[in-house]
Amino acid sequence: MLDYAQARRLMVDCQLRTFDVNDVPVLDAFGEVARERFVPTGREDFAYIDQSLRLGRPGRAMPAPMLLARMIQALAIQPGDSALDLGTGYGYAAAILARLGAEVVALESDTDLATGARERLTGLDRLTVVEGPLEAGAPQGAPYDAILVNGRVETRPKSLLDQLTDGGRLVCVMGRDRAAKATLFVRAGDAFGARPLFDAALPPLGAFADAVDFAF
């Protein structure tokens, strides 16, 4: 049987630290949250591989640990921040955000995934799982200091950006196929700055598909 605690330590030391994840609270959170609890049943031994893990739904995957850690690090979560975890899947990223001290709304559009997230996140404080269309975000909990998108978007996610606080941050994988990059948006009043961070790959979220050519 796989030693999950050891696998988690190796993930932090060999995947996260070597991929420019150097924020101590982020490293600690990834070292404390049991990733194997948040994968599809029967896939626990694959929880700590260094690649995205499919969730059994079209276009839905759990981001690779090093990708997710870099994205969460870019959000610069502070205790007490309000955060939206969009496309939460079984809730792993939401658990990380809550461990960092955020008040988290975990949004999921798939009923089975939402049910699984509620089961896995039971007992965690500062965290609510809601079910609804991803493209609408979760306006009932807005505005948010931070929004994490668990999937690739092909178009600028305006509906989500509008749910940020002034100074709020949104991170997503944005673009098409090999042109996709992890991208950080920051709100300043009614304006939004965007900064590409690094090349990244995730399955596309159909709710954020674009029918026209993508461009920054």
Tab-separated table of C-alpha atoms in Angstrom:
chain	number	residue	atom	x	y	z
A	1	MET	CA	0.000	0.000	0.000
A	2	LEU	CA	1.311	3.443	-0.918
A	3	ASP	CA	2.549	5.586	1.961
A	4	TYR	CA	0.498	8.701	1.230
A	5	ALA	CA	2.237	10.850	3.838
A	6	GLN	CA	5.604	10.104	2.254
A	7	ALA	CA	4.166	10.679	-1.241
A	8	ARG	CA	2.875	14.054	-0.084
A	9	ARG	CA	6.317	15.048	1.259
A	10	LEU	CA	7.938	14.003	-2.013
A	11	MET	CA	5.348	15.997	-3.963
A	12	VAL	CA	6.226	19.142	-2.029
A	13	ASP	CA	10.001	18.622	-2.221
A	14	CYS	CA	10.349	17.240	-5.744
A	15	GLN	CA	7.473	18.862	-7.636
A	16	LEU	CA	6.539	22.130	-5.944
A	17	ARG	CA	9.891	23.412	-4.693
A	18	THR	CA	11.518	22.648	-8.054
A	19	PHE	CA	8.788	24.571	-9.924
A	20	ASP	CA	9.381	27.925	-8.228
A	21	VAL	CA	6.858	27.424	-5.457
A	22	ASN	CA	8.584	29.131	-2.538
A	23	ASP	CA	5.756	30.599	-0.467
A	24	VAL	CA	6.013	28.831	2.899
A	25	PRO	CA	2.272	28.867	3.780
A	26	VAL	CA	1.453	27.434	0.317
A	27	LEU	CA	4.063	24.682	0.718
A	28	ASP	CA	2.752	23.911	4.202
A	29	ALA	CA	-0.855	23.726	2.978
A	30	PHE	CA	0.059	21.292	0.205
A	31	GLY	CA	2.010	19.252	2.721
A	32	GLU	CA	-0.947	19.050	5.099
A	33	VAL	CA	-3.985	18.446	2.860
A	34	ALA	CA	-4.401	14.772	1.910
A	35	ARG	CA	-4.696	14.940	-1.878
A	36	GLU	CA	-5.684	11.261	-2.102
A	37	ARG	CA	-9.025	12.117	-0.460
A	38	PHE	CA	-10.011	14.329	-3.395
A	39	VAL	CA	-9.442	12.046	-6.389
A	40	PRO	CA	-12.022	9.690	-7.944
A	41	THR	CA	-12.584	6.539	-5.919
A	42	GLY	CA	-10.065	3.869	-6.914
A	43	ARG	CA	-7.500	6.408	-8.191
A	44	GLU	CA	-5.925	7.206	-4.835
A	45	ASP	CA	-2.533	5.758	-5.784
A	46	PHE	CA	-2.352	8.276	-8.663
A	47	ALA	CA	-3.034	11.293	-6.457
A	48	TYR	CA	0.584	12.463	-6.310
A	49	ILE	CA	1.701	12.031	-9.912
A	50	ASP	CA	3.050	15.167	-11.559
A	51	GLN	CA	0.279	15.556	-14.109
A	52	SER	CA	-3.389	16.497	-14.235
A	53	LEU	CA	-5.825	13.786	-13.164
A	54	ARG	CA	-9.072	13.304	-15.072
A	55	LEU	CA	-12.242	13.432	-12.989
A	56	GLY	CA	-14.359	11.215	-15.214
A	57	ARG	CA	-16.315	14.094	-16.751
A	58	PRO	CA	-15.707	15.608	-20.207
A	59	GLY	CA	-13.198	18.435	-19.997
A	60	ARG	CA	-12.769	18.133	-16.230
A	61	ALA	CA	-9.478	17.419	-14.525
A	62	MET	CA	-7.687	18.002	-11.247
A	63	PRO	CA	-4.699	20.262	-12.032
A	64	ALA	CA	-1.235	18.790	-11.528
A	65	PRO	CA	0.147	19.672	-8.083
A	66	MET	CA	2.901	21.964	-9.382
A	67	LEU	CA	0.490	23.831	-11.676
A	68	LEU	CA	-2.109	24.289	-8.959
A	69	ALA	CA	0.502	25.395	-6.426
A	70	ARG	CA	1.924	28.039	-8.775
A	71	MET	CA	-1.568	29.338	-9.507
A	72	ILE	CA	-2.506	29.525	-5.827
A	73	GLN	CA	0.816	31.171	-4.997
A	74	ALA	CA	0.041	33.865	-7.606
A	75	LEU	CA	-3.231	34.659	-5.796
A	76	ALA	CA	-1.274	35.743	-2.700
A	77	ILE	CA	-3.999	34.552	-0.318
A	78	GLN	CA	-4.147	36.306	3.049
A	79	PRO	CA	-6.087	35.019	6.076
A	80	GLY	CA	-9.632	36.349	5.908
A	81	ASP	CA	-9.669	36.760	2.121
A	82	SER	CA	-12.874	35.727	0.362
A	83	ALA	CA	-12.150	33.212	-2.393
A	84	LEU	CA	-14.093	31.474	-5.145
A	85	ASP	CA	-12.844	28.058	-6.251
A	86	LEU	CA	-14.511	27.640	-9.637
A	87	GLY	CA	-14.894	24.124	-11.027
A	88	THR	CA	-13.928	22.697	-7.655
A	89	GLY	CA	-14.273	19.043	-8.737
A	90	TYR	CA	-13.966	17.021	-5.539
A	91	GLY	CA	-12.749	20.067	-3.621
A	92	TYR	CA	-8.955	19.743	-3.356
A	93	ALA	CA	-8.088	23.325	-4.283
A	94	ALA	CA	-10.888	24.587	-2.040
A	95	ALA	CA	-9.357	22.685	0.880
A	96	ILE	CA	-5.956	24.272	0.152
A	97	LEU	CA	-7.479	27.767	0.005
A	98	ALA	CA	-9.307	27.186	3.290
A	99	ARG	CA	-6.090	25.914	4.899
A	100	LEU	CA	-4.477	29.220	3.866
A	101	GLY	CA	-7.163	31.045	5.844
A	102	ALA	CA	-9.558	32.083	3.080
A	103	GLU	CA	-13.347	32.082	3.342
A	104	VAL	CA	-14.096	29.803	0.383
A	105	VAL	CA	-17.061	29.306	-1.913
A	106	ALA	CA	-16.473	26.122	-3.938
A	107	LEU	CA	-18.547	26.206	-7.133
A	108	GLU	CA	-19.311	23.064	-9.137
A	109	SER	CA	-21.713	22.568	-12.048
A	110	ASP	CA	-21.718	18.752	-12.027
A	111	THR	CA	-24.100	17.286	-9.453
A	112	ASP	CA	-22.045	14.155	-8.763
A	113	LEU	CA	-18.834	16.140	-8.336
A	114	ALA	CA	-20.582	18.636	-6.070
A	115	THR	CA	-21.917	15.796	-3.935
A	116	GLY	CA	-18.441	14.268	-3.756
A	117	ALA	CA	-16.947	17.620	-2.779
A	118	ARG	CA	-19.430	18.067	0.058
A	119	GLU	CA	-18.588	14.601	1.376
A	120	ARG	CA	-14.842	15.193	1.231
A	121	LEU	CA	-14.957	18.705	2.676
A	122	THR	CA	-17.223	17.884	5.604
A	123	GLY	CA	-15.891	19.340	8.816
A	124	LEU	CA	-13.727	22.036	7.229
A	125	ASP	CA	-14.418	25.561	8.459
A	126	ARG	CA	-14.794	28.645	6.256
A	127	LEU	CA	-15.931	26.619	3.247
A	128	THR	CA	-19.240	26.297	1.376
A	129	VAL	CA	-19.933	24.097	-1.658
A	130	VAL	CA	-22.520	25.473	-4.095
A	131	GLU	CA	-23.853	23.983	-7.317
A	132	GLY	CA	-24.504	26.070	-10.416
A	133	PRO	CA	-23.290	27.005	-13.904
A	134	LEU	CA	-19.602	27.863	-13.952
A	135	GLU	CA	-19.975	30.738	-16.393
A	136	ALA	CA	-22.199	32.600	-13.908
A	137	GLY	CA	-19.722	32.362	-11.068
A	138	ALA	CA	-21.211	32.592	-7.578
A	139	PRO	CA	-22.586	36.132	-7.233
A	140	GLN	CA	-24.238	35.266	-3.928
A	141	GLY	CA	-20.809	35.287	-2.288
A	142	ALA	CA	-19.289	38.154	-4.283
A	143	PRO	CA	-17.214	40.222	-4.298
A	144	TYR	CA	-14.151	37.986	-3.946
A	145	ASP	CA	-10.569	38.860	-3.140
A	146	ALA	CA	-9.387	35.843	-5.128
A	147	ILE	CA	-10.820	33.545	-7.798
A	148	LEU	CA	-9.185	30.293	-8.894
A	149	VAL	CA	-10.370	28.664	-12.136
A	150	ASN	CA	-9.761	24.899	-12.270
A	151	GLY	CA	-9.661	24.526	-16.048
A	152	ARG	CA	-8.673	26.268	-19.250
A	153	VAL	CA	-10.632	29.222	-20.589
A	154	GLU	CA	-10.427	30.370	-24.182
A	155	THR	CA	-11.929	33.791	-23.643
A	156	ARG	CA	-11.505	36.521	-21.062
A	157	PRO	CA	-13.795	35.461	-18.171
A	158	LYS	CA	-15.615	38.797	-17.808
A	159	SER	CA	-18.466	37.402	-15.729
A	160	LEU	CA	-15.926	36.255	-13.143
A	161	LEU	CA	-13.758	39.362	-13.260
A	162	ASP	CA	-16.830	41.441	-12.425
A	163	GLN	CA	-17.128	39.470	-9.167
A	164	LEU	CA	-13.698	40.597	-7.903
A	165	THR	CA	-13.156	43.223	-5.236
A	166	ASP	CA	-11.093	46.288	-6.092
A	167	GLY	CA	-7.584	44.867	-5.916
A	168	GLY	CA	-8.912	41.319	-6.300
A	169	ARG	CA	-7.003	38.650	-8.223
A	170	LEU	CA	-8.131	35.932	-10.612
A	171	VAL	CA	-5.849	33.201	-11.928
A	172	CYS	CA	-6.700	30.782	-14.732
A	173	VAL	CA	-5.134	28.894	-17.620
A	174	MET	CA	-6.062	30.963	-20.652
A	175	GLY	CA	-5.664	30.349	-24.378
A	176	ARG	CA	-5.926	27.552	-26.884
A	177	ASP	CA	-3.996	24.305	-26.878
A	178	ARG	CA	-0.224	24.892	-26.799
A	179	ALA	CA	-0.644	28.662	-26.685
A	180	ALA	CA	-2.284	28.499	-23.250
A	181	LYS	CA	-0.651	30.215	-20.293
A	182	ALA	CA	-1.436	30.546	-16.632
A	183	THR	CA	-2.652	34.137	-16.432
A	184	LEU	CA	-3.153	36.491	-13.501
A	185	PHE	CA	-5.806	39.220	-13.629
A	186	VAL	CA	-5.873	42.057	-11.092
A	187	ARG	CA	-8.763	44.489	-10.726
A	188	ALA	CA	-8.197	48.217	-10.240
A	189	GLY	CA	-11.511	50.020	-10.105
A	190	ASP	CA	-13.282	49.232	-13.370
A	191	ALA	CA	-10.049	48.206	-15.120
A	192	PHE	CA	-8.378	44.804	-15.217
A	193	GLY	CA	-4.702	44.148	-15.748
A	194	ALA	CA	-3.605	40.778	-17.149
A	195	ARG	CA	-0.176	39.171	-16.878
A	196	PRO	CA	0.811	35.795	-18.385
A	197	LEU	CA	2.786	33.779	-15.838
A	198	PHE	CA	3.986	30.569	-17.506
A	199	ASP	CA	2.998	27.969	-20.102
A	200	ALA	CA	0.328	25.615	-18.780
A	201	ALA	CA	-2.059	22.910	-19.949
A	202	LEU	CA	-5.508	21.952	-18.698
A	203	PRO	CA	-8.635	20.605	-20.410
A	204	PRO	CA	-10.922	23.391	-21.650
A	205	LEU	CA	-14.014	24.367	-19.703
A	206	GLY	CA	-16.860	24.367	-22.214
A	207	ALA	CA	-18.540	27.209	-20.342
A	208	PHE	CA	-15.669	29.497	-21.354
A	209	ALA	CA	-15.125	28.434	-24.965
A	210	ASP	CA	-14.610	31.146	-27.573
A	211	ALA	CA	-15.868	30.885	-31.128
A	212	VAL	CA	-13.343	33.406	-32.415
A	213	ASP	CA	-9.565	33.464	-32.482
A	214	PHE	CA	-8.023	34.110	-29.104
A	215	ALA	CA	-5.698	37.020	-28.418
A	216	PHE	CA	-4.426	38.842	-25.351
